[in-house]
C-alpha positions as YAML, in Angstrom:
chain: A
units: angstrom
residues:
- id: 1
  name: MET
  ca: [26.03, 9.65, 7.27]
- id: 2
  name: GLN
  ca: [25.53, 12.82, 7.72]
- id: 3
  name: PRO
  ca: [27.34, 14.33, 10.85]
- id: 4
  name: MET
  ca: [25.28, 14.50, 13.83]
- id: 5
  name: GLU
  ca: [23.14, 12.35, 12.34]
- id: 6
  name: ARG
  ca: [20.17, 10.84, 14.91]
- id: 7
  name: TYR
  ca: [17.68, 8.38, 14.18]
- id: 8
  name: PHE
  ca: [14.50, 8.09, 16.24]
- id: 9
  name: TYR
  ca: [11.42, 4.96, 15.35]
- id: 10
  name: PRO
  ca: [8.40, 4.33, 15.66]
- id: 11
  name: PRO
  ca: [6.78, 2.30, 18.28]
- id: 12
  name: ARG
  ca: [6.33, -1.25, 16.44]
- id: 13
  name: ARG
  ca: [5.11, -3.80, 19.42]
- id: 14
  name: ARG
  ca: [1.41, -3.35, 19.20]
- id: 15
  name: GLY
  ca: [1.52, -2.58, 15.75]
- id: 16
  name: ILE
  ca: [3.47, -5.66, 14.00]
- id: 17
  name: LEU
  ca: [1.19, -7.84, 16.34]
- id: 18
  name: PHE
  ca: [-2.18, -5.95, 15.75]
- id: 19
  name: HIS
  ca: [-1.06, -5.80, 11.44]
- id: 20
  name: SER
  ca: [0.49, -9.74, 11.92]
- id: 21
  name: ALA
  ca: [-3.01, -11.39, 13.60]
- id: 22
  name: LEU
  ca: [-4.91, -9.22, 11.82]
- id: 23
  name: LEU
  ca: [-3.23, -10.86, 7.97]
- id: 24
  name: LEU
  ca: [-2.93, -14.56, 9.95]
- id: 25
  name: VAL
  ca: [-7.19, -14.19, 9.83]
- id: 26
  name: LEU
  ca: [-7.49, -12.84, 6.71]
- id: 27
  name: PHE
  ca: [-5.25, -15.58, 4.42]
- id: 28
  name: ALA
  ca: [-6.63, -17.33, 6.98]
- id: 29
  name: GLY
  ca: [-10.35, -16.68, 5.92]
- id: 30
  name: SER
  ca: [-9.57, -15.99, 2.19]
- id: 31
  name: THR
  ca: [-7.94, -19.37, 2.30]
- id: 32
  name: PHE
  ca: [-10.51, -21.20, 3.35]
- id: 33
  name: SER
  ca: [-13.63, -19.20, 1.08]
- id: 34
  name: LEU
  ca: [-11.16, -20.40, -1.68]
- id: 35
  name: ALA
  ca: [-10.88, -24.05, -1.74]
- id: 36
  name: ARG
  ca: [-14.87, -23.80, -0.46]
- id: 37
  name: ALA
  ca: [-15.62, -21.76, -3.72]
- id: 38
  name: THR
  ca: [-13.66, -24.84, -5.31]
- id: 39
  name: ASP
  ca: [-15.33, -28.08, -3.45]
- id: 40
  name: THR
  ca: [-18.97, -25.93, -4.79]
- id: 41
  name: PRO
  ca: [-21.11, -26.55, -7.09]
- id: 42
  name: ILE
  ca: [-22.28, -23.65, -8.81]
- id: 43
  name: GLY
  ca: [-25.09, -21.89, -7.05]
- id: 44
  name: ASP
  ca: [-25.86, -19.67, -4.48]
- id: 45
  name: PRO
  ca: [-23.37, -21.34, -1.93]
- id: 46
  name: PHE
  ca: [-20.31, -21.07, -4.56]
- id: 47
  name: TRP
  ca: [-20.80, -17.20, -5.32]
- id: 48
  name: ILE
  ca: [-20.52, -16.31, -1.76]
- id: 49
  name: SER
  ca: [-17.82, -18.78, -1.27]
- id: 50
  name: LEU
  ca: [-15.98, -16.67, -3.72]
- id: 51
  name: ALA
  ca: [-17.89, -12.77, -2.67]
- id: 52
  name: GLY
  ca: [-15.87, -14.37, 0.96]
- id: 53
  name: PHE
  ca: [-12.47, -15.26, -0.63]
- id: 54
  name: ALA
  ca: [-13.00, -11.35, -2.03]
- id: 55
  name: GLY
  ca: [-13.97, -9.34, 0.81]
- id: 56
  name: LEU
  ca: [-11.18, -11.19, 2.97]
- id: 57
  name: ALA
  ca: [-8.76, -10.83, 0.35]
- id: 58
  name: LEU
  ca: [-8.76, -7.47, -1.17]
- id: 59
  name: PRO
  ca: [-7.71, -5.64, 2.63]
- id: 60
  name: ILE
  ca: [-4.03, -7.72, 2.65]
- id: 61
  name: PRO
  ca: [-2.33, -5.64, 0.40]
- id: 62
  name: ILE
  ca: [-3.55, -2.34, 2.33]
- id: 63
  name: LEU
  ca: [-2.62, -3.59, 5.76]
- id: 64
  name: LEU
  ca: [0.27, -6.04, 4.19]
- id: 65
  name: TYR
  ca: [1.37, -1.83, 3.07]
- id: 66
  name: ARG
  ca: [0.45, 0.11, 6.54]
- id: 67
  name: LEU
  ca: [2.96, -2.38, 8.23]
- id: 68
  name: TYR
  ca: [5.23, -2.14, 5.72]
- id: 69
  name: GLY
  ca: [5.50, 1.87, 6.19]
- id: 70
  name: LEU
  ca: [4.97, 0.63, 10.32]
- id: 71
  name: LEU
  ca: [8.79, -1.56, 9.43]
- id: 72
  name: ARG
  ca: [10.27, 1.21, 7.62]
- id: 73
  name: GLY
  ca: [9.53, 4.41, 10.19]
- id: 74
  name: ARG
  ca: [12.33, 6.59, 11.17]
- id: 75
  name: TYR
  ca: [12.60, 9.85, 11.67]
- id: 76
  name: VAL
  ca: [16.45, 11.07, 11.36]
- id: 77
  name: ILE
  ca: [17.57, 14.68, 12.40]
- id: 78
  name: SER
  ca: [21.11, 16.17, 11.26]
- id: 79
  name: ALA
  ca: [22.46, 19.57, 11.62]
- id: 80
  name: SER
  ca: [20.77, 20.78, 7.98]
- id: 81
  name: GLN
  ca: [17.17, 19.06, 7.56]
- id: 82
  name: VAL
  ca: [14.96, 16.63, 9.56]
- id: 83
  name: ARG
  ca: [14.09, 13.55, 7.49]
- id: 84
  name: LEU
  ca: [10.65, 12.15, 7.70]
- id: 85
  name: MET
  ca: [10.57, 8.29, 6.17]
- id: 86
  name: TRP
  ca: [6.98, 6.30, 6.37]
- id: 87
  name: GLY
  ca: [6.63, 3.39, 3.68]
- id: 88
  name: LEU
  ca: [7.76, 5.20, 0.24]
- id: 89
  name: ARG
  ca: [6.78, 8.44, 1.68]
- id: 90
  name: GLU
  ca: [9.12, 10.45, 2.47]
- id: 91
  name: GLU
  ca: [10.06, 14.02, 3.34]
- id: 92
  name: VAL
  ca: [13.65, 15.86, 3.88]
- id: 93
  name: ILE
  ca: [12.28, 19.19, 5.19]
- id: 94
  name: PRO
  ca: [15.60, 21.99, 5.35]
- id: 95
  name: MET
  ca: [16.37, 22.72, 9.06]
- id: 96
  name: LEU
  ca: [15.31, 26.77, 7.47]
- id: 97
  name: ASP
  ca: [12.36, 25.19, 6.38]
- id: 98
  name: ILE
  ca: [10.48, 24.82, 10.25]
- id: 99
  name: ASN
  ca: [8.87, 26.99, 11.98]
- id: 100
  name: TRP
  ca: [9.18, 24.67, 15.31]
- id: 101
  name: VAL
  ca: [8.91, 21.63, 16.48]
- id: 102
  name: GLN
  ca: [6.68, 20.39, 19.28]
- id: 103
  name: ALA
  ca: [4.60, 17.87, 21.27]
- id: 104
  name: GLU
  ca: [1.14, 17.89, 20.95]
- id: 105
  name: THR
  ca: [0.18, 18.48, 24.52]
- id: 106
  name: ASP
  ca: [1.44, 21.91, 24.21]
- id: 107
  name: LEU
  ca: [-0.52, 23.28, 20.86]
- id: 108
  name: ILE
  ca: [-3.44, 25.06, 21.59]
- id: 109
  name: ALA
  ca: [-6.45, 23.35, 19.28]
- id: 110
  name: PRO
  ca: [-6.25, 19.66, 19.10]
- id: 111
  name: LEU
  ca: [-5.56, 17.57, 16.29]
- id: 112
  name: HIS
  ca: [-8.01, 15.91, 14.64]
- id: 113
  name: LEU
  ca: [-7.05, 12.45, 14.10]
- id: 114
  name: PRO
  ca: [-7.31, 10.11, 10.44]
- id: 115
  name: LEU
  ca: [-10.74, 8.38, 10.29]
- id: 116
  name: LEU
  ca: [-8.94, 5.51, 9.45]
- id: 117
  name: ARG
  ca: [-7.11, 4.95, 11.72]
- id: 118
  name: TRP
  ca: [-5.45, 1.60, 13.78]
- id: 119
  name: PRO
  ca: [-3.12, 0.01, 15.70]
- id: 120
  name: GLY
  ca: [0.75, 0.87, 14.00]
- id: 121
  name: ALA
  ca: [-1.04, 2.82, 11.36]
- id: 122
  name: VAL
  ca: [-1.91, 6.91, 12.53]
- id: 123
  name: THR
  ca: [-1.83, 7.99, 8.48]
- id: 124
  name: GLY
  ca: [-4.08, 10.74, 6.56]
- id: 125
  name: ARG
  ca: [-4.09, 14.22, 6.03]
- id: 126
  name: ARG
  ca: [-5.92, 16.32, 8.42]
- id: 127
  name: ARG
  ca: [-7.46, 19.99, 7.99]
- id: 128
  name: TYR
  ca: [-5.23, 21.93, 11.07]
- id: 129
  name: ASP
  ca: [-6.34, 25.61, 10.41]
- id: 130
  name: ARG
  ca: [-7.71, 28.07, 7.88]
- id: 131
  name: ARG
  ca: [-4.32, 28.10, 5.44]
- id: 132
  name: ARG
  ca: [-2.37, 24.38, 6.63]
- id: 133
  name: ARG
  ca: [-2.72, 20.72, 7.11]
- id: 134
  name: VAL
  ca: [-0.91, 17.91, 8.84]
- id: 135
  name: GLU
  ca: [-0.33, 15.18, 7.74]
- id: 136
  name: PHE
  ca: [0.31, 11.69, 9.98]
- id: 137
  name: LEU
  ca: [3.25, 9.44, 9.65]
- id: 138
  name: ALA
  ca: [3.16, 7.59, 13.21]
- id: 139
  name: ALA
  ca: [2.02, 4.24, 14.84]
- id: 140
  name: THR
  ca: [0.12, 5.99, 17.47]
- id: 141
  name: THR
  ca: [-2.19, 8.50, 18.42]
- id: 142
  name: ARG
  ca: [-0.64, 9.58, 22.56]
- id: 143
  name: ASN
  ca: [2.98, 11.42, 22.69]
- id: 144
  name: LEU
  ca: [3.55, 12.84, 19.00]
- id: 145
  name: VAL
  ca: [5.14, 15.29, 18.12]
- id: 146
  name: ILE
  ca: [4.48, 17.68, 15.93]
- id: 147
  name: VAL
  ca: [6.97, 19.48, 12.98]
- id: 148
  name: GLU
  ca: [5.38, 22.11, 10.85]
- id: 149
  name: THR
  ca: [6.20, 24.05, 8.39]
- id: 150
  name: SER
  ca: [5.01, 27.27, 6.29]
- id: 151
  name: ARG
  ca: [3.31, 24.53, 4.78]
- id: 152
  name: VAL
  ca: [2.01, 22.03, 6.26]
- id: 153
  name: ALA
  ca: [2.66, 19.84, 9.78]
- id: 154
  name: TYR
  ca: [3.80, 16.94, 9.98]
- id: 155
  name: ALA
  ca: [2.53, 14.27, 13.57]
- id: 156
  name: ILE
  ca: [4.99, 11.53, 14.41]
- id: 157
  name: SER
  ca: [5.27, 9.03, 17.17]
- id: 158
  name: PRO
  ca: [8.71, 9.08, 18.04]
- id: 159
  name: GLU
  ca: [9.05, 6.37, 20.96]
- id: 160
  name: ASP
  ca: [11.51, 8.95, 23.17]
- id: 161
  name: PRO
  ca: [9.44, 12.09, 22.93]
- id: 162
  name: GLN
  ca: [11.11, 14.02, 24.90]
- id: 163
  name: ALA
  ca: [14.54, 12.24, 23.08]
- id: 164
  name: PHE
  ca: [13.46, 13.69, 19.65]
- id: 165
  name: LEU
  ca: [12.60, 17.01, 20.88]
- id: 166
  name: GLU
  ca: [15.41, 18.01, 22.69]
- id: 167
  name: ALA
  ca: [17.73, 15.99, 19.72]
- id: 168
  name: PHE
  ca: [16.20, 19.38, 17.61]
- id: 169
  name: ARG
  ca: [16.00, 22.08, 19.98]
- id: 170
  name: HIS
  ca: [20.41, 20.75, 20.38]
- id: 171
  name: VAL
  ca: [20.70, 21.05, 16.26]
- id: 172
  name: THR
  ca: [18.81, 23.95, 16.59]
- id: 173
  name: GLU
  ca: [21.07, 26.29, 18.73]
- id: 174
  name: ILE
  ca: [24.25, 25.16, 17.59]
- id: 175
  name: GLY
  ca: [22.71, 26.42, 14.04]
- id: 176
  name: THR
  ca: [23.70, 25.53, 10.28]
- id: 177
  name: LEU
  ca: [26.32, 26.81, 7.61]
- id: 178
  name: SER
  ca: [24.28, 24.63, 4.78]
- id: 179
  name: GLN
  ca: [21.29, 25.28, 3.07]
- id: 180
  name: VAL
  ca: [19.83, 21.88, 1.62]
- id: 181
  name: PRO
  ca: [17.29, 21.38, -0.95]
- id: 182
  name: GLY
  ca: [13.48, 19.86, 0.56]
- id: 183
  name: SER
  ca: [12.17, 17.08, -1.51]
- id: 184
  name: SER
  ca: [9.20, 15.25, -1.33]
- id: 185
  name: VAL
  ca: [8.64, 11.31, -2.52]
- id: 186
  name: HIS
  ca: [4.90, 10.39, -2.31]
- id: 187
  name: PRO
  ca: [3.52, 6.52, -3.89]
- id: 188
  name: VAL
  ca: [1.39, 8.16, -6.17]
- id: 189
  name: ARG
  ca: [3.91, 10.09, -7.91]
- id: 190
  name: LEU
  ca: [5.95, 6.92, -7.98]
- id: 191
  name: ILE
  ca: [3.43, 5.16, -9.97]
- id: 192
  name: GLY
  ca: [3.18, 8.17, -12.42]
- id: 193
  name: SER
  ca: [6.69, 8.24, -12.95]
- id: 194
  name: ALA
  ca: [6.25, 4.50, -13.78]
- id: 195
  name: TRP
  ca: [3.05, 5.46, -15.84]
- id: 196
  name: HIS
  ca: [5.45, 8.24, -18.01]
- id: 197
  name: ASN
  ca: [7.55, 5.10, -19.27]
- id: 198
  name: ARG
  ca: [6.67, 3.73, -22.56]
- id: 199
  name: SER
  ca: [7.65, 0.48, -21.55]
- id: 200
  name: VAL
  ca: [5.59, -0.14, -18.36]
- id: 201
  name: ARG
  ca: [2.12, 1.76, -19.34]
- id: 202
  name: TRP
  ca: [2.69, -1.04, -22.80]
- id: 203
  name: MET
  ca: [3.41, -4.15, -19.87]
- id: 204
  name: ILE
  ca: [0.64, -3.11, -17.48]
- id: 205
  name: SER
  ca: [-1.54, -1.96, -20.35]
- id: 206
  name: ALA
  ca: [-1.20, -5.34, -21.47]
- id: 207
  name: ALA
  ca: [-1.62, -7.89, -18.98]
- id: 208
  name: PHE
  ca: [-4.84, -6.09, -17.60]
- id: 209
  name: THR
  ca: [-6.12, -5.85, -21.14]
- id: 210
  name: LEU
  ca: [-5.59, -9.84, -21.11]
- id: 211
  name: ALA
  ca: [-6.90, -10.12, -17.65]
- id: 212
  name: ALA
  ca: [-10.04, -8.70, -18.26]
- id: 213
  name: ALA
  ca: [-10.91, -10.61, -21.62]
- id: 214
  name: LEU
  ca: [-10.14, -13.65, -20.29]
- id: 215
  name: ALA
  ca: [-12.52, -12.96, -17.38]
- id: 216
  name: LEU
  ca: [-15.54, -11.86, -20.10]
- id: 217
  name: TRP
  ca: [-15.14, -14.97, -22.29]
- id: 218
  name: ILE
  ca: [-15.74, -17.21, -19.48]
- id: 219
  name: VAL
  ca: [-18.54, -15.11, -18.89]
- id: 220
  name: LEU
  ca: [-19.77, -14.90, -22.36]
- id: 221
  name: VAL
  ca: [-19.19, -18.73, -23.24]
- id: 222
  name: VAL
  ca: [-19.60, -20.13, -20.10]
- id: 223
  name: ARG
  ca: [-23.38, -20.11, -18.27]
- id: 224
  name: PRO
  ca: [-24.24, -21.32, -14.70]
- id: 225
  name: GLN
  ca: [-27.65, -24.05, -14.47]
- id: 226
  name: PRO
  ca: [-28.87, -24.89, -11.87]
- id: 227
  name: GLY
  ca: [-28.83, -28.34, -10.66]
- id: 228
  name: VAL
  ca: [-25.40, -29.10, -12.87]
- id: 229
  name: SER
  ca: [-22.15, -27.82, -13.16]
- id: 230
  name: LEU
  ca: [-21.52, -25.52, -15.93]
- id: 231
  name: GLN
  ca: [-22.99, -25.41, -19.60]
- id: 232
  name: LEU
  ca: [-22.03, -23.55, -22.60]
- id: 233
  name: ALA
  ca: [-24.69, -20.77, -24.03]
- id: 234
  name: GLY
  ca: [-25.91, -21.61, -26.89]
- id: 235
  name: THR
  ca: [-25.25, -25.54, -26.59]
- id: 236
  name: GLY
  ca: [-26.86, -28.46, -23.57]
- id: 237
  name: ARG
  ca: [-23.27, -28.91, -23.47]
- id: 238
  name: GLN
  ca: [-21.68, -28.69, -20.21]
- id: 239
  name: VAL
  ca: [-17.95, -28.68, -18.62]
- id: 240
  name: THR
  ca: [-17.69, -30.74, -16.70]
- id: 241
  name: SER
  ca: [-15.47, -27.87, -14.08]
- id: 242
  name: ALA
  ca: [-18.05, -26.39, -11.89]
- id: 243
  name: GLN
  ca: [-14.44, -24.17, -10.76]
- id: 244
  name: LEU
  ca: [-13.58, -22.57, -14.48]
- id: 245
  name: TYR
  ca: [-15.36, -19.36, -12.47]
- id: 246
  name: LEU
  ca: [-12.59, -19.61, -10.63]
- id: 247
  name: LEU
  ca: [-9.71, -18.89, -13.56]
- id: 248
  name: PRO
  ca: [-9.88, -15.40, -14.10]
- id: 249
  name: VAL
  ca: [-10.58, -14.16, -10.56]
- id: 250
  name: LEU
  ca: [-7.47, -15.25, -9.64]
- id: 251
  name: ASN
  ca: [-6.32, -14.16, -12.42]
- id: 252
  name: GLY
  ca: [-6.71, -10.90, -11.34]
- id: 253
  name: ALA
  ca: [-5.74, -12.04, -7.84]
- id: 254
  name: TYR
  ca: [-2.47, -11.97, -9.69]
- id: 255
  name: PHE
  ca: [-2.74, -9.59, -11.59]
- id: 256
  name: LEU
  ca: [-3.04, -6.88, -9.01]
- id: 257
  name: VAL
  ca: [0.00, -8.80, -6.73]
- id: 258
  name: ASP
  ca: [2.30, -8.34, -9.90]
- id: 259
  name: LEU
  ca: [1.21, -4.82, -10.53]
- id: 260
  name: PHE
  ca: [1.87, -2.93, -7.54]
- id: 261
  name: LEU
  ca: [4.73, -5.43, -6.48]
- id: 262
  name: GLY
  ca: [6.31, -4.30, -9.71]
- id: 263
  name: LEU
  ca: [5.65, -0.81, -8.58]
- id: 264
  name: PHE
  ca: [7.64, -0.86, -5.81]
- id: 265
  name: PHE
  ca: [10.87, -2.50, -7.54]
- id: 266
  name: PHE
  ca: [10.64, 0.06, -10.30]
- id: 267
  name: ARG
  ca: [11.13, 2.92, -8.17]
- id: 268
  name: ARG
  ca: [14.54, 1.44, -8.08]
- id: 269
  name: PRO
  ca: [17.26, 1.34, -10.43]
- id: 270
  name: GLU
  ca: [18.51, -2.21, -8.73]
- id: 271
  name: THR
  ca: [15.34, -3.91, -8.68]
- id: 272
  name: THR
  ca: [13.56, -2.38, -12.33]
- id: 273
  name: SER
  ca: [14.11, -5.71, -13.53]
- id: 274
  name: LEU
  ca: [12.43, -7.30, -11.16]
- id: 275
  name: ALA
  ca: [8.92, -5.26, -12.13]
- id: 276
  name: TYR
  ca: [9.31, -6.28, -15.57]
- id: 277
  name: LEU
  ca: [9.88, -9.78, -15.10]
- id: 278
  name: LEU
  ca: [6.65, -9.18, -12.53]
- id: 279
  name: TRP
  ca: [4.05, -8.05, -15.45]
- id: 280
  name: ALA
  ca: [5.72, -10.31, -18.05]
- id: 281
  name: SER
  ca: [4.77, -13.22, -15.52]
- id: 282
  name: SER
  ca: [1.28, -11.39, -15.81]
- id: 283
  name: ILE
  ca: [0.87, -11.69, -18.71]
- id: 284
  name: LEU
  ca: [2.33, -14.87, -19.76]
- id: 285
  name: ALA
  ca: [-0.59, -16.00, -16.76]
- id: 286
  name: SER
  ca: [-3.71, -14.63, -18.33]
- id: 287
  name: LEU
  ca: [-2.35, -16.64, -22.07]
- id: 288
  name: LEU
  ca: [-2.18, -20.29, -19.42]
- id: 289
  name: LEU
  ca: [-4.97, -19.84, -17.84]
- id: 290
  name: GLY
  ca: [-6.83, -18.47, -21.12]
- id: 291
  name: LEU
  ca: [-5.23, -21.73, -22.37]
- id: 292
  name: ALA
  ca: [-6.82, -24.22, -19.42]
- id: 293
  name: ALA
  ca: [-9.88, -22.85, -19.33]
- id: 294
  name: LEU
  ca: [-9.83, -23.68, -23.99]
- id: 295
  name: LEU
  ca: [-8.90, -27.25, -23.57]
- id: 296
  name: LEU
  ca: [-11.44, -27.51, -20.73]
- id: 297
  name: LEU
  ca: [-14.64, -26.51, -22.55]
- id: 298
  name: ASN
  ca: [-13.03, -28.67, -25.84]
- id: 299
  name: SER
  ca: [-13.32, -31.90, -23.46]
- id: 300
  name: ALA
  ca: [-16.83, -30.67, -22.12]
- id: 301
  name: PRO
  ca: [-19.03, -33.23, -23.20]
- id: 302
  name: GLY
  ca: [-21.71, -32.81, -25.64]
...
């Protein structure tokens, strides 16, 4: 820890409650829709339940990451730098690169807030003026503090804005004798660095190819028929399981979860092996579900 280092945190309670409640609703709704689909013969109710599952499940990863960003969010002031952290995003700004730090209320022109925002998640970029943009790493739209550099301004929301401003003012009055290099970590860059690894690229490509092949195979081989469960294309054989179409859906969901969790673990050397394990399990899941589908099709009555 650097000398004179002080930590400031965003207000979290409201955001945690909002994310937790919404995630609970989405988890319950998607689970109910999936359970309903497994008990419904192929037809309009089945596809409606499946669409409901997809619509309710897709926002869950976004909300989980926004909640992770809020829980990891912190703003650190030391003698030589200001460090802003939010989720996988991290910005290290040398003191000598900062033009000024002030409350949003002291700005001449109002800030344009991110379009997609909710309690605990005010993130994104907006145009600040003709030359610069502002990046939000905040939990609320009120009591923001602006940290401006020559390239970009950062809007943050320390729980005690006045204490943050006073700590920054105190550090600048003392001054710094050392110039530390700045750094910037973006989630997109983390994904790009992982993709440049040959082993990662091969495993993700294999997992995606197998998941897509399973979905395409079931769509081409099996077709829904009115009044019955499923029927093999070109034959009169009926498949006894009306939920065969759920296999590629569940496999696709499993692939996406493994993909993002693997990228999350891959960024740290000590957890890289977990990332490879997750991607390998996605490949194995596609093979096992493909075998299960093959057994179901072979056991269908002729």
